[in-house]
Amino acid sequence: MTTRVLVTGAAGRIGRAVLELLAARGDEAVALERHDPGDLPAARVVTGEAADPATVRAALDGVDAVIHLAAIATPERLPAEQVFGQNTLATFTVLEQAGLAGVRRACLASSMAADGLPFAGRELHPAYVPVDEAVPVQAEDPYALSKLVDEETARTMARRHGMGIVALRLPYVGGFEERLNDFAAATAADPGAHARGYWAYLETRDAARACVLALGVPGPGAEVVCVCAPETMAGQPTAELLERYHPGVEIRAPLPGRTVPVDLSKAERLLGFSAEYRLQV
Ligand SMILES: NC(=O)c1ccc[n+]([C@@H]2O[C@H](COP(=O)([O-])OP(=O)(O)OC[C@H]3O[C@@H](n4cnc5c(N)ncnc54)[C@H](O)[C@@H]3O)[C@@H](O)[C@H]2O)c1
């Protein structure tokens, strides 16, 4: 059966890959974006604000499931109030309107940065590795806080509307040529620069596949799931990197070779997801 999926933030890096994957599967997509770039592979493009209920209602017409990606994806380019306010209001509005419209399946993009490390103004270390969905949060920046609130909004909306919602904690996402290869080269030269992101990455097409797989998780209920490639983008063994950049961190499971210090067991169990596109390091 063809599914009709609303994709918010559809012109963005991950949104475009989601539209392409849905088209390849024979699913229909409705795109919601601030500006229509004119080349989105979607049956319908709705332009406007994901935080505007009327716009979202129009976009939801005939839709079975939602992939919500629209967000300011960094705290570094806009005032803190806008990053927090825009992201959290968009997520609330999209899930609330979806619930009211009878949609029962949604995926939203959270971030591995929700734990607070990547954008903190000082050096922070995780309580333990491999980090998992329960690792203690140390957020000090508006982007991390917006993603934590988004995850709580997902739990609330799952109860309020009986929805099944998966919030994916995504790592650094990119295409190989677009930015992954360059970032991997920079990380090889200076592994400390990506230590707070656990040297993790996900190729854009894998991120899109995780989003689509998330729509298949049976509800109702809300789940937070970490997804990334199983190896780091760094050249050095993970144990050496941890000793140098997160000294003294509690190591709860063996991390042989370049194993990413992120627990991917929930992604495998719940989504049946493992990354296909791997960096040649
Ligand atoms: N790319 C990454 O490395 C990464 C990592 C972790 C999490 N994420 C999350 O994944 C999602 C998608 O990331 P991306 O890299 O594709 O981002 P992107 O910046 O490439 O695309 C985001 C798109 O959303 C649109 N948008 C933003 N706010 C909107 C709003 N309120 N209403 C309508 N449209 C809006 C923008 O116009 C943009 O086209 C975001 O939620 C981001 O926080 C991304």
CSV table of N, CA and C and ligand atoms in Angstrom, one decimal, residues 9 11-15 32-34 48-51 69-73 90 109-111 143 147 170-173 179, ligand 1:
chain,number,residue,atom,x,y,z
A,9,GLY,N,10.8,20.4,6.4
A,9,GLY,CA,12.2,20.7,6.2
A,9,GLY,C,12.7,19.9,5.0
A,11,ALA,N,13.5,20.6,1.9
A,11,ALA,CA,14.6,21.0,1.0
A,11,ALA,C,16.0,20.9,1.7
A,12,GLY,N,16.0,20.5,2.9
A,12,GLY,CA,17.3,20.4,3.6
A,12,GLY,C,18.1,19.2,3.2
A,13,ARG,N,19.2,19.0,3.8
A,13,ARG,CA,20.1,17.9,3.5
A,13,ARG,C,19.4,16.6,3.7
A,14,ILE,N,18.8,16.4,4.8
A,14,ILE,CA,18.2,15.0,5.1
A,14,ILE,C,16.9,15.0,4.4
A,15,GLY,N,16.1,16.1,4.3
A,15,GLY,CA,14.8,16.1,3.7
A,15,GLY,C,14.8,15.7,2.3
A,32,LEU,N,6.9,20.1,3.2
A,32,LEU,CA,6.6,21.4,3.8
A,32,LEU,C,8.0,22.2,3.9
A,33,GLU,N,8.1,23.3,3.4
A,33,GLU,CA,9.3,24.1,3.5
A,33,GLU,C,9.0,25.6,3.5
A,34,ARG,N,10.0,26.4,4.0
A,34,ARG,CA,9.8,27.8,4.1
A,34,ARG,C,9.8,28.4,2.7
A,48,GLY,N,5.7,27.5,3.8
A,48,GLY,CA,5.3,28.2,5.0
A,48,GLY,C,6.0,27.6,6.2
A,49,GLU,N,5.5,28.0,7.3
A,49,GLU,CA,6.1,27.8,8.6
A,49,GLU,C,5.6,26.5,9.3
A,50,ALA,N,6.6,25.7,9.7
A,50,ALA,CA,6.1,24.5,10.4
A,50,ALA,C,5.5,24.8,11.8
A,51,ALA,N,5.7,26.0,12.3
A,51,ALA,CA,5.1,26.4,13.5
A,51,ALA,C,3.8,27.1,13.4
A,69,LEU,N,11.6,17.2,10.1
A,69,LEU,CA,13.0,17.5,10.0
A,69,LEU,C,13.2,19.0,10.1
A,70,ALA,N,12.2,19.8,10.0
A,70,ALA,CA,12.3,21.3,9.9
A,70,ALA,C,12.9,21.8,11.3
A,71,ALA,N,14.0,22.4,11.2
A,71,ALA,CA,14.6,22.9,12.5
A,71,ALA,C,15.8,23.8,12.1
A,72,ILE,N,16.2,24.7,13.0
A,72,ILE,CA,17.5,25.4,12.9
A,72,ILE,C,18.5,24.3,13.4
A,73,ALA,N,19.4,23.9,12.6
A,73,ALA,CA,20.2,22.7,12.9
A,73,ALA,C,21.5,23.0,13.6
A,90,ALA,N,7.9,24.5,16.3
A,90,ALA,CA,7.6,23.8,15.1
A,90,ALA,C,7.3,22.3,15.5
A,109,ALA,N,13.6,14.4,13.9
A,109,ALA,CA,15.0,14.4,14.1
A,109,ALA,C,15.4,15.1,15.4
A,110,SER,N,15.9,14.3,16.3
A,110,SER,CA,16.6,14.8,17.5
A,110,SER,C,18.1,14.8,17.1
A,111,SER,N,18.9,14.8,18.0
A,111,SER,CA,20.3,14.9,17.7
A,111,SER,C,21.2,14.3,18.8
A,143,TYR,N,20.3,24.7,21.4
A,143,TYR,CA,20.0,23.7,20.4
A,143,TYR,C,19.8,22.3,21.1
A,147,LYS,N,16.2,20.1,21.4
A,147,LYS,CA,16.0,18.7,21.0
A,147,LYS,C,15.5,17.9,22.2
A,170,LEU,N,20.5,11.8,15.8
A,170,LEU,CA,21.4,11.7,14.7
A,170,LEU,C,22.7,12.4,15.0
A,171,PRO,N,23.8,11.8,14.5
A,171,PRO,CA,25.1,12.4,14.6
A,171,PRO,C,25.4,13.4,13.5
A,172,TYR,N,26.7,13.7,13.2
A,172,TYR,CA,27.0,14.5,12.1
A,172,TYR,C,26.6,13.8,10.8
A,173,VAL,N,25.8,14.4,10.0
A,173,VAL,CA,25.2,13.8,8.8
A,173,VAL,C,25.7,14.5,7.6
A,179,ARG,N,30.3,16.7,2.3
A,179,ARG,CA,31.1,17.3,3.4
A,179,ARG,C,31.7,16.2,4.3
B,1,LIG,N1,22.7,17.4,9.5
B,1,LIG,C1,23.2,17.0,10.7
B,1,LIG,O1,24.4,16.8,10.9
B,1,LIG,C2,22.2,16.8,11.8
B,1,LIG,C3,22.6,16.2,13.0
B,1,LIG,C4,21.7,15.9,14.0
B,1,LIG,C5,20.4,16.4,13.9
B,1,LIG,N2,20.0,17.0,12.7
B,1,LIG,C6,18.6,17.4,12.6
B,1,LIG,O2,18.1,16.8,11.4
B,1,LIG,C7,17.1,17.7,10.9
B,1,LIG,C8,17.4,18.0,9.4
B,1,LIG,O3,18.8,18.5,9.3
B,1,LIG,P1,19.4,19.0,7.9
B,1,LIG,O4,20.9,18.8,8.0
B,1,LIG,O5,18.6,18.4,6.8
B,1,LIG,O6,19.1,20.5,8.1
B,1,LIG,P2,19.1,21.6,6.9
B,1,LIG,O7,19.4,22.9,7.6
B,1,LIG,O8,19.8,21.2,5.7
B,1,LIG,O9,17.5,21.6,6.5
B,1,LIG,C9,16.5,22.1,7.4
B,1,LIG,C10,15.4,22.6,6.5
B,1,LIG,O10,14.3,22.9,7.4
B,1,LIG,C11,13.7,24.1,6.9
B,1,LIG,N3,13.1,24.8,8.1
B,1,LIG,C12,13.7,25.1,9.3
B,1,LIG,N4,12.9,25.5,10.1
B,1,LIG,C13,11.6,25.5,9.5
B,1,LIG,C14,10.4,25.9,9.9
B,1,LIG,N5,10.1,26.4,11.2
B,1,LIG,N6,9.3,25.8,9.0
B,1,LIG,C15,9.6,25.3,7.8
B,1,LIG,N7,10.8,24.9,7.4
B,1,LIG,C16,11.8,25.0,8.2
B,1,LIG,C17,14.9,25.0,6.3
B,1,LIG,O11,14.4,25.9,5.4
B,1,LIG,C18,15.8,23.9,5.8
B,1,LIG,O12,15.5,23.7,4.4
B,1,LIG,C19,17.1,19.0,11.8
B,1,LIG,O13,16.0,18.8,12.7
B,1,LIG,C20,18.4,18.9,12.5
B,1,LIG,O14,18.4,19.5,13.7
B,1,LIG,C21,20.9,17.2,11.7
